[in-house]
mmCIF file of C-alpha atoms and ligand atoms in Angstrom:
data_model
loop_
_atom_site.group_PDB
_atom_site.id
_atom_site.type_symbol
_atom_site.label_atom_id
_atom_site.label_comp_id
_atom_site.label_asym_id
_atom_site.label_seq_id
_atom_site.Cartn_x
_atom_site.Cartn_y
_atom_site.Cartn_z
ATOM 1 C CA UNK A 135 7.481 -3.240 19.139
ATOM 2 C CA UNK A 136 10.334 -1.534 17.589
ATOM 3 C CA UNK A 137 10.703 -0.865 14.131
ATOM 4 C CA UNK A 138 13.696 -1.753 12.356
ATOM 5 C CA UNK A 139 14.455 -0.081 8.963
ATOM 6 C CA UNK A 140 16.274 -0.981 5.973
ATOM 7 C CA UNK A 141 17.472 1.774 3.066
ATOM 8 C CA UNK A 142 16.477 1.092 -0.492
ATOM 9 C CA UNK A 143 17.726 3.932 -2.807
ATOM 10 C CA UNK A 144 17.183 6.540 -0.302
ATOM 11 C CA UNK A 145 13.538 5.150 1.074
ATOM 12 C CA UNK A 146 13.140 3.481 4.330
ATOM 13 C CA UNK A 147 11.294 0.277 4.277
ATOM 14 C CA UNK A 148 9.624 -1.592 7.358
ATOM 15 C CA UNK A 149 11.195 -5.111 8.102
ATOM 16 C CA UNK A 150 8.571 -6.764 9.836
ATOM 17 C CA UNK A 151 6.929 -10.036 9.862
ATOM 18 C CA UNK A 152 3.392 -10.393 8.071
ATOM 19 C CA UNK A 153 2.035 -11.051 11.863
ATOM 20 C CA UNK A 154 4.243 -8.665 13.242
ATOM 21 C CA UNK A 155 3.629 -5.624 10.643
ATOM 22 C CA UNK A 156 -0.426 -6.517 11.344
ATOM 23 C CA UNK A 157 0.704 -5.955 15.356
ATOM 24 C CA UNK A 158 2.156 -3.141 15.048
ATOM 25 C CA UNK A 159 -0.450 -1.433 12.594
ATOM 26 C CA UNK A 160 -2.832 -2.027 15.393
ATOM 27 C CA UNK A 161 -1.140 -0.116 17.531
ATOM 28 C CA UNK A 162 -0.415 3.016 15.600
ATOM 29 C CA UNK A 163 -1.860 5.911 13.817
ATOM 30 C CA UNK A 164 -1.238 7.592 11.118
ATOM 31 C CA UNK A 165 0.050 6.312 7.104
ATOM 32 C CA UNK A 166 0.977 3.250 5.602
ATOM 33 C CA UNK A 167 2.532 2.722 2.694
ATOM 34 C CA UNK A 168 2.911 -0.253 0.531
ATOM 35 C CA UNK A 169 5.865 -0.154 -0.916
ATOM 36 C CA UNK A 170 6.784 -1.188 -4.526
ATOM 37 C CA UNK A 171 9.883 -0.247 -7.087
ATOM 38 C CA UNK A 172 7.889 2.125 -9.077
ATOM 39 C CA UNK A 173 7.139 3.850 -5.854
ATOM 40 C CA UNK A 174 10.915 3.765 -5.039
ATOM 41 C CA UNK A 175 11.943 5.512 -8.734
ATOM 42 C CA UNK A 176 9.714 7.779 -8.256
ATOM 43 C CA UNK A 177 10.942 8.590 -4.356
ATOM 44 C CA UNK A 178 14.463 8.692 -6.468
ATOM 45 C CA UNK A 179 13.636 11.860 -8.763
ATOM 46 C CA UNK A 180 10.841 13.150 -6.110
ATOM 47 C CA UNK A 181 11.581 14.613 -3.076
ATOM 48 C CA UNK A 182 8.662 15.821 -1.824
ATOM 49 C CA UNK A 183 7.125 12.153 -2.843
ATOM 50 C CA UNK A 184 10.492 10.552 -1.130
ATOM 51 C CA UNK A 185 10.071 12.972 2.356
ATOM 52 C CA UNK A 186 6.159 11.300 2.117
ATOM 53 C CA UNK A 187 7.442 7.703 2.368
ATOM 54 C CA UNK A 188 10.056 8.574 4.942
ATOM 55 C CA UNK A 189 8.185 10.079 7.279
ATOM 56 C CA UNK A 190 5.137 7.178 6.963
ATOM 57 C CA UNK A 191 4.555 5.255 10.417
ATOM 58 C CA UNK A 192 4.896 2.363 8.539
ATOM 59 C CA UNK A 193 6.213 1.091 4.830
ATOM 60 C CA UNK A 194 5.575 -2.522 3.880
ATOM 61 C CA UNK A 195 7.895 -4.026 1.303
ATOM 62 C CA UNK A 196 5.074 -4.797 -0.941
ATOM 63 C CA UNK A 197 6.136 -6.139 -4.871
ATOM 64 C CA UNK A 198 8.340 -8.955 -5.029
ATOM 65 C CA UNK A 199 10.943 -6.103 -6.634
ATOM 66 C CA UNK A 200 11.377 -4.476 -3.213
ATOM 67 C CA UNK A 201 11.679 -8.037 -1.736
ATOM 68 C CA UNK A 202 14.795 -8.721 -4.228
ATOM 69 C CA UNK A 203 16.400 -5.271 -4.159
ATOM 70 C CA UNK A 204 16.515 -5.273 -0.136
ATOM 71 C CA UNK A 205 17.810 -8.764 -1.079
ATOM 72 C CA UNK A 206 20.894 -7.410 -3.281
ATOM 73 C CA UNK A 207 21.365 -4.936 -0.713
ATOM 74 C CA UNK A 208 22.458 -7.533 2.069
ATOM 75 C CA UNK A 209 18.589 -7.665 3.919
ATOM 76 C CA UNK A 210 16.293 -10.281 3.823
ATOM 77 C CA UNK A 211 13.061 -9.323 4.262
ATOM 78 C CA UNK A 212 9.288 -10.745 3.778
ATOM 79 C CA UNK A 213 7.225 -9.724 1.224
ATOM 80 C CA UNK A 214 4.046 -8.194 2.542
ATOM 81 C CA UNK A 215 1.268 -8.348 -0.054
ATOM 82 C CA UNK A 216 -0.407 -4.918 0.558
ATOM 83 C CA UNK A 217 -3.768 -6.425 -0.897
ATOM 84 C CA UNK A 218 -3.671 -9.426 1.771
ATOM 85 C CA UNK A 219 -2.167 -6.615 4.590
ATOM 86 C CA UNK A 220 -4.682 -4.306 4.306
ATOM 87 C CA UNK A 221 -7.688 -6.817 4.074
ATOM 88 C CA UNK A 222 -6.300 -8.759 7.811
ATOM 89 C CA UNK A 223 -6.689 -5.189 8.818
ATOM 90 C CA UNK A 224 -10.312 -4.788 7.904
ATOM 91 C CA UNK A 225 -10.822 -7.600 10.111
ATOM 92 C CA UNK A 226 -8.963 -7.250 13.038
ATOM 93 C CA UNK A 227 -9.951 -3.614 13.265
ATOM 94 C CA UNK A 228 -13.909 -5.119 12.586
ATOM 95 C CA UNK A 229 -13.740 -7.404 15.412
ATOM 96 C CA UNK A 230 -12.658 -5.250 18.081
ATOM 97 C CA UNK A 231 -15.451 -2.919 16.782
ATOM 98 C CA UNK A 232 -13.467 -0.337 15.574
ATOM 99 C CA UNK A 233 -14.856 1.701 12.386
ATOM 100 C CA UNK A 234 -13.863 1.358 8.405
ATOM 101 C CA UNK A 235 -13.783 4.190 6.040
ATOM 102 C CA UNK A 236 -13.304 3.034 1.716
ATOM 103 C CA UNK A 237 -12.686 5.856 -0.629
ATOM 104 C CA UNK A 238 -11.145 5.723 -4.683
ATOM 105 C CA UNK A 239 -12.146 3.324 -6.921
ATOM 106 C CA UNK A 240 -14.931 3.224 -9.455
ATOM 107 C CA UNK A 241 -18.039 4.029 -8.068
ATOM 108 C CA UNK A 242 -19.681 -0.061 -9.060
ATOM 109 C CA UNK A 243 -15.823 -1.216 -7.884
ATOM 110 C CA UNK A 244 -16.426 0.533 -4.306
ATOM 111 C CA UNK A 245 -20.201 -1.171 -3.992
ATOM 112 C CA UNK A 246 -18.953 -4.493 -5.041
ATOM 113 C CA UNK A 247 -16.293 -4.544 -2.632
ATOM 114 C CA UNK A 248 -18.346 -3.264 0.351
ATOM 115 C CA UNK A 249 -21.341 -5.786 -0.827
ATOM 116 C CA UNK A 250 -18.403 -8.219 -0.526
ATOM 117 C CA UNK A 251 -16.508 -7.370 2.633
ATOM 118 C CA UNK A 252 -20.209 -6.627 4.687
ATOM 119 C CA UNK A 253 -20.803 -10.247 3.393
ATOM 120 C CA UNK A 254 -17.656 -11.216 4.829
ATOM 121 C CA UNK A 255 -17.216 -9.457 8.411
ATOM 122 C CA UNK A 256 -21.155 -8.626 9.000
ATOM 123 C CA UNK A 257 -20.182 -6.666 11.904
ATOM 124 C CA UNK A 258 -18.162 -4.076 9.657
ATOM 125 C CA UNK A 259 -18.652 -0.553 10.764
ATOM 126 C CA UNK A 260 -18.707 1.318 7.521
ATOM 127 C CA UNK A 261 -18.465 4.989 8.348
ATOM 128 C CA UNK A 262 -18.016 6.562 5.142
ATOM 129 C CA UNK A 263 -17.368 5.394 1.628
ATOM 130 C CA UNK A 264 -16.767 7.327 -1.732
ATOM 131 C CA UNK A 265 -15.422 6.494 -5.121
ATOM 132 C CA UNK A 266 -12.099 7.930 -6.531
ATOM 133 C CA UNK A 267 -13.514 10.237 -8.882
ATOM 134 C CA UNK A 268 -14.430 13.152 -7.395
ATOM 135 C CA UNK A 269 -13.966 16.843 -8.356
ATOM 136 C CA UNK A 270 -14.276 18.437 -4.785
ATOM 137 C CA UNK A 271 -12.241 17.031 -2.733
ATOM 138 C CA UNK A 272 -12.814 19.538 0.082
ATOM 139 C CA UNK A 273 -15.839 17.665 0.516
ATOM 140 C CA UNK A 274 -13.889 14.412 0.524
ATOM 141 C CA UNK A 275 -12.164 15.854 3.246
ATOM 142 C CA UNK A 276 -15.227 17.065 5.649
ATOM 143 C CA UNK A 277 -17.069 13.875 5.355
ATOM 144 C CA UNK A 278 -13.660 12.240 6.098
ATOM 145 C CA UNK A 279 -13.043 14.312 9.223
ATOM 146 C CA UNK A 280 -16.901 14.302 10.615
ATOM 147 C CA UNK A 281 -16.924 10.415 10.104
ATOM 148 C CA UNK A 282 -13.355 10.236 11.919
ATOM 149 C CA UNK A 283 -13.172 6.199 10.941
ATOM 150 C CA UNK A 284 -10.695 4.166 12.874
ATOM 151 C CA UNK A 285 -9.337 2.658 9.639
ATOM 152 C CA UNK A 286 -9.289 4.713 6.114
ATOM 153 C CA UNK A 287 -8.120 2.563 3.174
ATOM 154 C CA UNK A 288 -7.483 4.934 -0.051
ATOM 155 C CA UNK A 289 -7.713 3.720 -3.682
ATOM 156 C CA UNK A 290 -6.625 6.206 -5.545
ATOM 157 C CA UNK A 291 -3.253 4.698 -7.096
ATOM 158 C CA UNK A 292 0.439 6.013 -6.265
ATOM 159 C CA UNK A 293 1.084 8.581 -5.922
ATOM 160 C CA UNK A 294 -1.893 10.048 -5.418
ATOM 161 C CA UNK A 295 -3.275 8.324 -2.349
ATOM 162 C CA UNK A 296 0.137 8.653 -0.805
ATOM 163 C CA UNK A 297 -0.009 12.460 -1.049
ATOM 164 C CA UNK A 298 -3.974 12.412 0.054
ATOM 165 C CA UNK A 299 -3.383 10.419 2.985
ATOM 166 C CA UNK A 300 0.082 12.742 4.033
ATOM 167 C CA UNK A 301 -2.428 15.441 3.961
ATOM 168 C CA UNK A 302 -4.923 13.686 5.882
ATOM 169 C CA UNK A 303 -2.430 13.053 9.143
ATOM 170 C CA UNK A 304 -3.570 16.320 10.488
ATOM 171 C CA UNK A 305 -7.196 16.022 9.672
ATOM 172 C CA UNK A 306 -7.465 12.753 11.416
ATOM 173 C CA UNK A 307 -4.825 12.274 13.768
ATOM 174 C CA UNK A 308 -6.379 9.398 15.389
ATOM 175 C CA UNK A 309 -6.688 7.220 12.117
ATOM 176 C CA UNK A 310 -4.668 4.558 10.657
ATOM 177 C CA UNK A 311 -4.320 5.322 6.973
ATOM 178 C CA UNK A 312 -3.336 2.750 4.173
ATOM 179 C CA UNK A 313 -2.706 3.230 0.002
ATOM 180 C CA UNK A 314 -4.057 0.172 -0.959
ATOM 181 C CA UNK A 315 -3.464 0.528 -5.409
ATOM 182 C CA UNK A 316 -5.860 -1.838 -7.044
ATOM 183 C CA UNK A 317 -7.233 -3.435 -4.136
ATOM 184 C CA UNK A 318 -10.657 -2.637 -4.408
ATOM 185 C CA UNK A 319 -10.752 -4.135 -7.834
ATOM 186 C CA UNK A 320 -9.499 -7.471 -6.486
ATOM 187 C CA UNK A 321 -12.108 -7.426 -3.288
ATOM 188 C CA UNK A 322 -14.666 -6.708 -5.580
ATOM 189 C CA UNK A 323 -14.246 -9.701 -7.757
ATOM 190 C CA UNK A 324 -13.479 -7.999 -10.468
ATOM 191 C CA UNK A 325 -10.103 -8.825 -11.088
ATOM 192 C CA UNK A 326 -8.809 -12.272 -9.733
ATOM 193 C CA UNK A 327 -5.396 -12.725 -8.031
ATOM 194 C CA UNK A 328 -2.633 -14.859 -9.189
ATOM 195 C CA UNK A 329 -3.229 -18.470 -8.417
ATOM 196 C CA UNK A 330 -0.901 -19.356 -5.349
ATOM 197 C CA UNK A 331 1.478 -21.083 -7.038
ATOM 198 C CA UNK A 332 2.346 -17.667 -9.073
ATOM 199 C CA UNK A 333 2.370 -15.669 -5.747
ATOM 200 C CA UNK A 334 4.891 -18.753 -4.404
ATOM 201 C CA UNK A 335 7.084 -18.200 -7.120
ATOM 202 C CA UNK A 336 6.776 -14.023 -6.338
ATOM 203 C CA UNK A 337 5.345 -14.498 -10.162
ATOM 204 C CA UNK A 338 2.264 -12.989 -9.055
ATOM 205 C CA UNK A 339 3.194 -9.452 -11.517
ATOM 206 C CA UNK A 340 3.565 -11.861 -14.515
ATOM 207 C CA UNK A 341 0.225 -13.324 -14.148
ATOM 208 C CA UNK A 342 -1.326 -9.463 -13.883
ATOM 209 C CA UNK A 343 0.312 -8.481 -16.646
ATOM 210 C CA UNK A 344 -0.484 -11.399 -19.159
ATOM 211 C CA UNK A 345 -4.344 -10.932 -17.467
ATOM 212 C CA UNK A 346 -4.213 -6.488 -17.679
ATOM 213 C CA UNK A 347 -1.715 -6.344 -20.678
ATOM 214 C CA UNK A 348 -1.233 -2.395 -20.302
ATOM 215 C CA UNK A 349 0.336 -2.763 -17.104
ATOM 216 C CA UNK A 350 3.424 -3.744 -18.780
ATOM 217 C CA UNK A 351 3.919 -0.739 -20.203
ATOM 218 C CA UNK A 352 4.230 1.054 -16.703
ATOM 219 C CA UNK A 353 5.760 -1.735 -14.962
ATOM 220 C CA UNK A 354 8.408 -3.099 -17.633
ATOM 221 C CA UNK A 355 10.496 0.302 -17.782
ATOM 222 C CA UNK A 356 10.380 0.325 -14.071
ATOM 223 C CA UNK A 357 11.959 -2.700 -13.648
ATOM 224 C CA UNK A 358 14.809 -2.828 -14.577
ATOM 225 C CA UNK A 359 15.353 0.825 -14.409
ATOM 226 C CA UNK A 360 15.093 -0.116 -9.898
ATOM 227 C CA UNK A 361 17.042 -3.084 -10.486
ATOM 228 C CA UNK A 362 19.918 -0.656 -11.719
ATOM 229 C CA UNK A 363 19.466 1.370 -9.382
ATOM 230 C CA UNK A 364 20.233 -0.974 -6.763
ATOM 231 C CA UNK A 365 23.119 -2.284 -8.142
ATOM 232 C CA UNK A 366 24.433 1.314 -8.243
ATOM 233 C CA UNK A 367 23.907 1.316 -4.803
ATOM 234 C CA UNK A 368 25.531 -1.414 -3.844
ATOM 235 C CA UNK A 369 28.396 -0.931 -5.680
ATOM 236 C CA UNK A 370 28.885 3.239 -4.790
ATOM 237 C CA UNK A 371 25.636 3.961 -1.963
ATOM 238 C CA UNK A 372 25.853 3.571 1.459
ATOM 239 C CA UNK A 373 23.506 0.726 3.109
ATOM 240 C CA UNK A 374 22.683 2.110 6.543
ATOM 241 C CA UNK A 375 19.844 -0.029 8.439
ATOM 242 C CA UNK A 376 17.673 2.551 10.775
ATOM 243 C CA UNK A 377 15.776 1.920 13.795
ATOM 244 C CA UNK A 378 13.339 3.681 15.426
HETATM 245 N N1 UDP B 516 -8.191 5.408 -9.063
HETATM 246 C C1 UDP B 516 -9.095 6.292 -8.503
HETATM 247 N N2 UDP B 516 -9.039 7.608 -8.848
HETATM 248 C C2 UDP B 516 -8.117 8.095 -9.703
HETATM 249 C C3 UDP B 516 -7.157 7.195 -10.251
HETATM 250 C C4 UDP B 516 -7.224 5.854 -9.909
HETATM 251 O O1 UDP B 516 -9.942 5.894 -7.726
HETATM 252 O O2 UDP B 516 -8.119 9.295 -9.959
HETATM 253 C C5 UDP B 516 -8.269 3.998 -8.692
HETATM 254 C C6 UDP B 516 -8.430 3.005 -9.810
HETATM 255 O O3 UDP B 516 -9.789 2.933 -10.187
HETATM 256 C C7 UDP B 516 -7.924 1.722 -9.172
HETATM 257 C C8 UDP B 516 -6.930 2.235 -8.133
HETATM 258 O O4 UDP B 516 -7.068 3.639 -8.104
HETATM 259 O O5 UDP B 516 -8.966 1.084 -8.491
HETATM 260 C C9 UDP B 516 -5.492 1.911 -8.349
HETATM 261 O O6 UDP B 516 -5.187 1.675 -9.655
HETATM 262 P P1 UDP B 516 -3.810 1.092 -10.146
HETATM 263 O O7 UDP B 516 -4.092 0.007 -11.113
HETATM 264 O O8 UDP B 516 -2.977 2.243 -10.568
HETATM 265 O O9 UDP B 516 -3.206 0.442 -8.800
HETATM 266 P P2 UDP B 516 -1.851 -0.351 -8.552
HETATM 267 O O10 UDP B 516 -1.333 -0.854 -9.843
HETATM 268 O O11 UDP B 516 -0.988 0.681 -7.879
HETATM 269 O O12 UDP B 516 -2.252 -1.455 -7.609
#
């Protein structure tokens, strides 16, 4: 499968399928990222953040915001939940019996979610797990590379778990990586996602914001802040589409 990308502000997003983005993760090693527009601001003032993203083996347009700024920008593409990605993983990597690694979160956060997801997929090879609050991260790293899991999922928020798992493609070249945000809070139970009629309407960020009220103070000025952004691209940027 090829992949076919699209530029958003200087960042290279995926423009797969759902089905087809699970496909080709299978087949791959390396880092995922799930792309949203705070993600892209802060690929706009960082390069060493931006060079992370571009050189991932895969970038999901996660965020309805990425969705409509592609949109703007002349591409349609679909809007790949990271949360739902990430967990089709889990299982498709569990049923060809191929090992699962968990680390960030709080520590009761990571149990609840493995109590959940063993529940789940019984036949879940958990090879290592560890919260995301952790002073030495050395040993973070050796029980990372002595476990070497087939599938690593990393909690540790943006852009932290982007810059852990970058460092982590030469400790465990074999491994599919993926920054999965607040996932681990939803598996767990702990916080509920939209109902589906907000995630039809790509309202699923109002819900979370009215439900986890200091989100809006990181996500309103990023807003509109991308939305300009794109405009200025459109009207002065150049939109070249890249495959590889
Ligand atoms: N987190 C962590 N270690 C840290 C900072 C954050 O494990 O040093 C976890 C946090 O507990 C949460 C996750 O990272 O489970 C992502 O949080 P956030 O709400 O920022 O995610 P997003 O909004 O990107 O989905």
């Amino acid at each position: 499968m090829e992949r076919r990308r699209a530029n958003i502000c200087g960042v290279y997003a995926d423009t797969f399928t759902f089905e087809d983005a699970v496909r080709y993760a299978e087949g791959i090693s390396g880092q995922v990222v799930t792309l949203n527009p705070e993600m892209i601001n802060n690929a706009v003032k960082n390069s060493d953040f931006r060079q992370i993203v571009n050189e991932a083996e895969l970038v999901i347009p996660d965020g309805i915001g990425v969705k409509i700024g592609l949109k703007i920008l002349g591409e349609s593409v679909d809007r790949i939940a990271g949360v739902e990605f990430a967990r089709h993983l889990i299982e498709k990597f569990a049923y060809n019996g191929k090992s699962v690694a968990f680390l960030g979160a709080k520590s009761e956060i990571l149990q609840k979610t493995i109590q959940n997801i063993e529940l789940q997929i019984p036949d879940i090879n958990i090879v290592f797990a560890h919260d995301g609050y952790y002073d030495d991260e050395e040993e973070i790293i050796n029980g990372l590379k002595s476990a070497k899991p087939d599938l690593l999922l990393v909690a540790l928020g943006s852009p932290k778990q982007e810059e852990f798992i970058y460092k982590m493609k030469t400790e465990l070249p074999q491994t599919l990586m993926i920054g999965v945000g607040g996932s681990f809070d939803v598996w767990s139970g702990v916080i509920k996602r939209a109902p589906v009629i907000y995630r039809k309407l790509g309202l699923e960020w109002l819900y979370r914001t009215v439900k986890e009220p200091k989100r809006f103070k990181r996500i309103f000025p990023a807003l509109p802040l991308f939305i300009l952004r794109v405009f200025n691209e459109k009207l002065f940027g150049d939109k070249n589409v890249r495959t590889k």
